[in-house]
Short mmCIF file of C-alpha atoms in Angstrom, two decimals:
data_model
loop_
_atom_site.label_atom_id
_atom_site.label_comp_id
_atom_site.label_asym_id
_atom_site.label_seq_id
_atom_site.Cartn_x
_atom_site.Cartn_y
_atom_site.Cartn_z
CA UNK A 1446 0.00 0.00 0.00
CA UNK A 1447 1.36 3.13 -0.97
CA UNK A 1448 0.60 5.68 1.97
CA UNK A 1449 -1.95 8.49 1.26
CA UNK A 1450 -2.79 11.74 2.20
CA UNK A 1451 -6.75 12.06 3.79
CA UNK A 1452 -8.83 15.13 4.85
CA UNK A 1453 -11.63 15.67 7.02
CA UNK A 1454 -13.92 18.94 7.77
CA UNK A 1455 -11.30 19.99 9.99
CA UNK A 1456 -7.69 18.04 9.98
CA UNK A 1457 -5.70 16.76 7.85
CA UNK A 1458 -4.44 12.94 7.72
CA UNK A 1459 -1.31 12.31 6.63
CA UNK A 1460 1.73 9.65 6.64
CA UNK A 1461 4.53 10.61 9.26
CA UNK A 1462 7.23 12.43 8.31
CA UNK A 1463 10.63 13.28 9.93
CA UNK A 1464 9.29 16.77 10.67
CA UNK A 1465 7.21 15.35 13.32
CA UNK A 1466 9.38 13.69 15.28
CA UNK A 1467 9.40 16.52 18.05
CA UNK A 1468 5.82 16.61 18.30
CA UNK A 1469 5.27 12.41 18.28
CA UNK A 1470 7.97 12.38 21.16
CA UNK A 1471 6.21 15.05 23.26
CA UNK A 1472 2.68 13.91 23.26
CA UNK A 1473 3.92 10.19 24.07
CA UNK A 1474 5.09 11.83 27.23
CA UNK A 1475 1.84 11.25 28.58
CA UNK A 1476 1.45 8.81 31.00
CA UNK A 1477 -2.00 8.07 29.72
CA UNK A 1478 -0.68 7.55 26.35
CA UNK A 1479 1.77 5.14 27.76
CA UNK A 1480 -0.86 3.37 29.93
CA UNK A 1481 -3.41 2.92 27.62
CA UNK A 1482 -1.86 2.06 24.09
CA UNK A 1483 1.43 -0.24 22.82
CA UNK A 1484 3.80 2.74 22.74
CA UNK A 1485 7.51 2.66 24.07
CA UNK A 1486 7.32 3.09 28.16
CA UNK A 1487 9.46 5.15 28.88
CA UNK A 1488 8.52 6.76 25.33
CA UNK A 1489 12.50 7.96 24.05
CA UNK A 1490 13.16 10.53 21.39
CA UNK A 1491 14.65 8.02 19.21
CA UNK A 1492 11.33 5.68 19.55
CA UNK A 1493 9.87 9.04 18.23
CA UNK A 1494 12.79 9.49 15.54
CA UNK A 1495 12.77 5.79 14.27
CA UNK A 1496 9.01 5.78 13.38
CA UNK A 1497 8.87 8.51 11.75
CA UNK A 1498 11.59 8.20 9.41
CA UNK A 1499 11.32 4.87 8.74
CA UNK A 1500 9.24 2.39 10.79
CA UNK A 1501 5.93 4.04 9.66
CA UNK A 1502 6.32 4.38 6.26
CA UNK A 1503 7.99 0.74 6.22
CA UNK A 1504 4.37 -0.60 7.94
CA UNK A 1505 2.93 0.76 5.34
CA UNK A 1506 4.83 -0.71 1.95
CA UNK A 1507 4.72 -4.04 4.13
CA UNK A 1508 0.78 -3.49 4.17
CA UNK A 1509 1.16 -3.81 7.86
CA UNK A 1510 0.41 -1.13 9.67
CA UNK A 1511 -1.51 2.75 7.94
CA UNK A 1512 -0.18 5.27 10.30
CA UNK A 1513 -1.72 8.97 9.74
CA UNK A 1514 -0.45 11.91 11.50
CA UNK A 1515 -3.73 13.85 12.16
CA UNK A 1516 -3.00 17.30 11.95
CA UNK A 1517 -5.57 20.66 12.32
CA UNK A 1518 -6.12 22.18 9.14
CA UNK A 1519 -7.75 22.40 5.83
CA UNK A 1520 -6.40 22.75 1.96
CA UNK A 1521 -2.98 22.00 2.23
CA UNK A 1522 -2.24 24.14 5.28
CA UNK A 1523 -0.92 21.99 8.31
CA UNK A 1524 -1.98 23.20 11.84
CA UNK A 1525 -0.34 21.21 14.85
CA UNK A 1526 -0.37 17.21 15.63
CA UNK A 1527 -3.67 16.59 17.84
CA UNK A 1528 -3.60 12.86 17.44
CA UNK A 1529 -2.75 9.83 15.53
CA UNK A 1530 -4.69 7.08 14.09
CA UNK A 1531 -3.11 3.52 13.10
CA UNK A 1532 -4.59 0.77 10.96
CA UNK A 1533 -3.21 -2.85 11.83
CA UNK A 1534 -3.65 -5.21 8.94
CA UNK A 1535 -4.74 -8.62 10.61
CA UNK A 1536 -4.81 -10.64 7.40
CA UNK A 1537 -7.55 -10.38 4.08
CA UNK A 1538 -10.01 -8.05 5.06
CA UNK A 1539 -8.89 -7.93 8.85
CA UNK A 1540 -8.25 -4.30 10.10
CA UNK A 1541 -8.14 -3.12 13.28
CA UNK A 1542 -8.11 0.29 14.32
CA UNK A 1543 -6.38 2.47 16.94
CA UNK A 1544 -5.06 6.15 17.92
CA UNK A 1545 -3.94 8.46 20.73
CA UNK A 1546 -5.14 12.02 21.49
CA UNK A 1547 -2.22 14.95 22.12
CA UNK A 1548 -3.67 15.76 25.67
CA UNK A 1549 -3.89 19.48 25.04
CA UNK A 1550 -5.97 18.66 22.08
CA UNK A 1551 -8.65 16.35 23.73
CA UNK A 1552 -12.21 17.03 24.23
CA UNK A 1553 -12.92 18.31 20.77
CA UNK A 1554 -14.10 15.41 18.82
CA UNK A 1555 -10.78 15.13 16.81
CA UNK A 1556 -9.97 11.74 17.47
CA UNK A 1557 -13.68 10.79 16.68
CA UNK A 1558 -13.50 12.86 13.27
CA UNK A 1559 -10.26 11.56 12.03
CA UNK A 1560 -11.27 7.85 12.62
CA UNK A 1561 -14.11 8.09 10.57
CA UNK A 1562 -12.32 9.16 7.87
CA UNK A 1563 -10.28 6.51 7.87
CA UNK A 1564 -12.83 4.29 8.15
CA UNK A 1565 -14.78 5.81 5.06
CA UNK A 1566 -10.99 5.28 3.11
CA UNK A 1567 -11.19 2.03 4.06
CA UNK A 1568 -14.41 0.95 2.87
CA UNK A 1569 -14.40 2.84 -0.31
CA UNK A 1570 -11.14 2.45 -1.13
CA UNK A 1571 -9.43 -0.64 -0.01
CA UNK A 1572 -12.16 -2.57 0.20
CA UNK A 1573 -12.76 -3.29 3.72
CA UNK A 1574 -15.73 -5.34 5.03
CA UNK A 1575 -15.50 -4.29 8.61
CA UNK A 1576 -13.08 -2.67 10.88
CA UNK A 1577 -12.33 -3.59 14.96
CA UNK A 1578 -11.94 -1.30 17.62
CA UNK A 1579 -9.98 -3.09 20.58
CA UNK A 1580 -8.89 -1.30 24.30
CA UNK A 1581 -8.36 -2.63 27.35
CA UNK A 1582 -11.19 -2.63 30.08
CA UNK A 1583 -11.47 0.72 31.70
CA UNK A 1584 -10.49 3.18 28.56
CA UNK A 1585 -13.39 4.93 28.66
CA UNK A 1586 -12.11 7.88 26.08
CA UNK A 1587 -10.95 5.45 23.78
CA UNK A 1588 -14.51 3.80 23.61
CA UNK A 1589 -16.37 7.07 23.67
CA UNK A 1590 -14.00 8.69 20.43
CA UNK A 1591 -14.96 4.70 18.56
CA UNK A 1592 -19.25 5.01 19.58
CA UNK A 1593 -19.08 8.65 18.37
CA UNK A 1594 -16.94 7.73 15.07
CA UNK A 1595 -20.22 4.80 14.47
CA UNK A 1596 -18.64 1.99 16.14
CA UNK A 1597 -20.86 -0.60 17.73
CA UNK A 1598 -19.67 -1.90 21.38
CA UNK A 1599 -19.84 -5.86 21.15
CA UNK A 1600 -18.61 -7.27 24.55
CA UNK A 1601 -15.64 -7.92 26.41
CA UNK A 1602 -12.88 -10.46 25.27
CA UNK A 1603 -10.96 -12.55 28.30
CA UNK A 1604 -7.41 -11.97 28.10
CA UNK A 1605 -7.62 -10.77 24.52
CA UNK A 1606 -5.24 -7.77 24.18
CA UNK A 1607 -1.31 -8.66 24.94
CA UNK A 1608 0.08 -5.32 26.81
CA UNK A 1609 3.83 -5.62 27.40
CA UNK A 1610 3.85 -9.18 28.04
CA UNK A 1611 0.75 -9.35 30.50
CA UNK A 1612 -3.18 -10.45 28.83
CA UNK A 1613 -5.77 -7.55 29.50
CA UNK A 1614 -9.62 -8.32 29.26
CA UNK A 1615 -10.38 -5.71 26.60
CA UNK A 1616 -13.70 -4.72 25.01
CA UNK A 1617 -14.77 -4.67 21.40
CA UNK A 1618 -16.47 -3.26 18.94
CA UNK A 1619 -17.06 -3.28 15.32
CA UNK A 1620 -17.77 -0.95 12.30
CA UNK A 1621 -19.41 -1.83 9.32
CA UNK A 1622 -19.83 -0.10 5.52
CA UNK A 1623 -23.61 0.15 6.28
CA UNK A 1624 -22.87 1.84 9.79
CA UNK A 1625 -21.66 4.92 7.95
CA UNK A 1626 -24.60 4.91 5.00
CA UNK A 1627 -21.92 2.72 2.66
CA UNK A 1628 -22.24 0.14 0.24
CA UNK A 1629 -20.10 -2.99 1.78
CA UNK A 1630 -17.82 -5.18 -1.03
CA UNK A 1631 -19.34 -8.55 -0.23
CA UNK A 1632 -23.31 -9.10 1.11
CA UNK A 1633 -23.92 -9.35 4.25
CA UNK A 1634 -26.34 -11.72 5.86
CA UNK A 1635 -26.92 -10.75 9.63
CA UNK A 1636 -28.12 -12.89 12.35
CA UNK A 1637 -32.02 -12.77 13.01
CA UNK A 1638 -32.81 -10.24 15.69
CA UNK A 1639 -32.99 -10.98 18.61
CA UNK A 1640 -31.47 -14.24 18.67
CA UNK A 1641 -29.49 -16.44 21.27
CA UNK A 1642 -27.67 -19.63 21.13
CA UNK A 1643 -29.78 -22.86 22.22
CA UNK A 1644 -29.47 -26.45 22.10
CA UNK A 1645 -28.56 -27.98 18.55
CA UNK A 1646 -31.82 -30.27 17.48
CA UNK A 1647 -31.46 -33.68 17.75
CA UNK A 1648 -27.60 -33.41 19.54
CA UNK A 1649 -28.95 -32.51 23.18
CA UNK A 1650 -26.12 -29.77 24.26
CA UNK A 1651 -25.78 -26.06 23.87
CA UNK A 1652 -23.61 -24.40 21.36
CA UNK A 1653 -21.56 -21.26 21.83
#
């Protein structure tokens, strides 16, 4: 995947750079950036300095990883980082989503704005059938920013989400095409409302 440049009403997504290596390194200074996501802890300048100049742009050649520096501004003009939003490639038509927040940029739907965007990129462009939205238990900002970008909360995964070498519980949710008014690549037939797993007929135990 060559990386690409997106825009929203109000930011601008882009690939990293080597320009923003100053800013990357200061907002990962945040302890709740540290806590919450798979960033560096301590968070160096040359964590900041290697992914910028190489390791993001890399990820994304190696259709690994889409990492967009989300920037305020409109028409070509760049305003400062607010955030960043990352798309991990889990195999055909697996993509999971995730970002941070600059903490003096938080509270004004940013993070919200930018992953829809991406999202819409996704499913018009590369085809995506659905896109995951993973965080450990107890990020509440992290699920609020995925339910306001159209994300559906699905339940909590045991020991799902590997955080420097220790299994979090972590909640889930999922986006699809049609959750954003989209046409979706392949049909898709959803279960019948409303219902629950039973017994099997004829076999005498429950399913899961």
């Amino acid at each position: 995947m060559e990386p690409v440049t997106l825009a929203t009403e109000r930011l601008l997504l882009r690939p990293f750079a080597p320009s923003d290596a100053e800013e990357v390194y200061a907002a990962c200074q945040d302890p709740e950036i540290q806590r919450w996501t798979l960033v560096p802890s301590p968070y160096e300048r040359s964590h900041a300095e290697a992914w910028v100049t190489h390791v993001s742009r890399s990820s994304w050649l190696e259709d690994r990883e889409y990492g967009f520096a989300v920037r305020l501004g409109a028409e070509g003009a760049e305003g400062p980082l607010v955030a960043a939003v990352g798309v991990h490639v889990r195999g055909a038509q697996g993509y999971e989503i995730g970002y941070w927040a600059a903490k003096e940029h938080r509270g004004r739907g940013y993070v919200a704005e930018a992953v829809a965007g991406v999202a819409r990129w996704l499913f018009t462009e590369v085809g995506a059938g659905r896109l995951e939205w993973r965080a450990a238990v107890g990020n509440a900002a992290s699920r609020a920013a995925a339910e306001k970008a159209g994300f559906r909360f699905e339940g909590t995964l045991r020991g799902a989400l590997d955080h420097r070498g220790t299994l979090r519980d972590c909640w889930v949710a999922g986006l699809l095409p049609s959750d954003l008014g989209l046409p979706s690549r392949l049909p898709y037939l959803a279960s019948a409302a409303g219902q629950v797993p039973g017994r099997i007929a004829g076999h005498g135990a429950d399913h899961a």
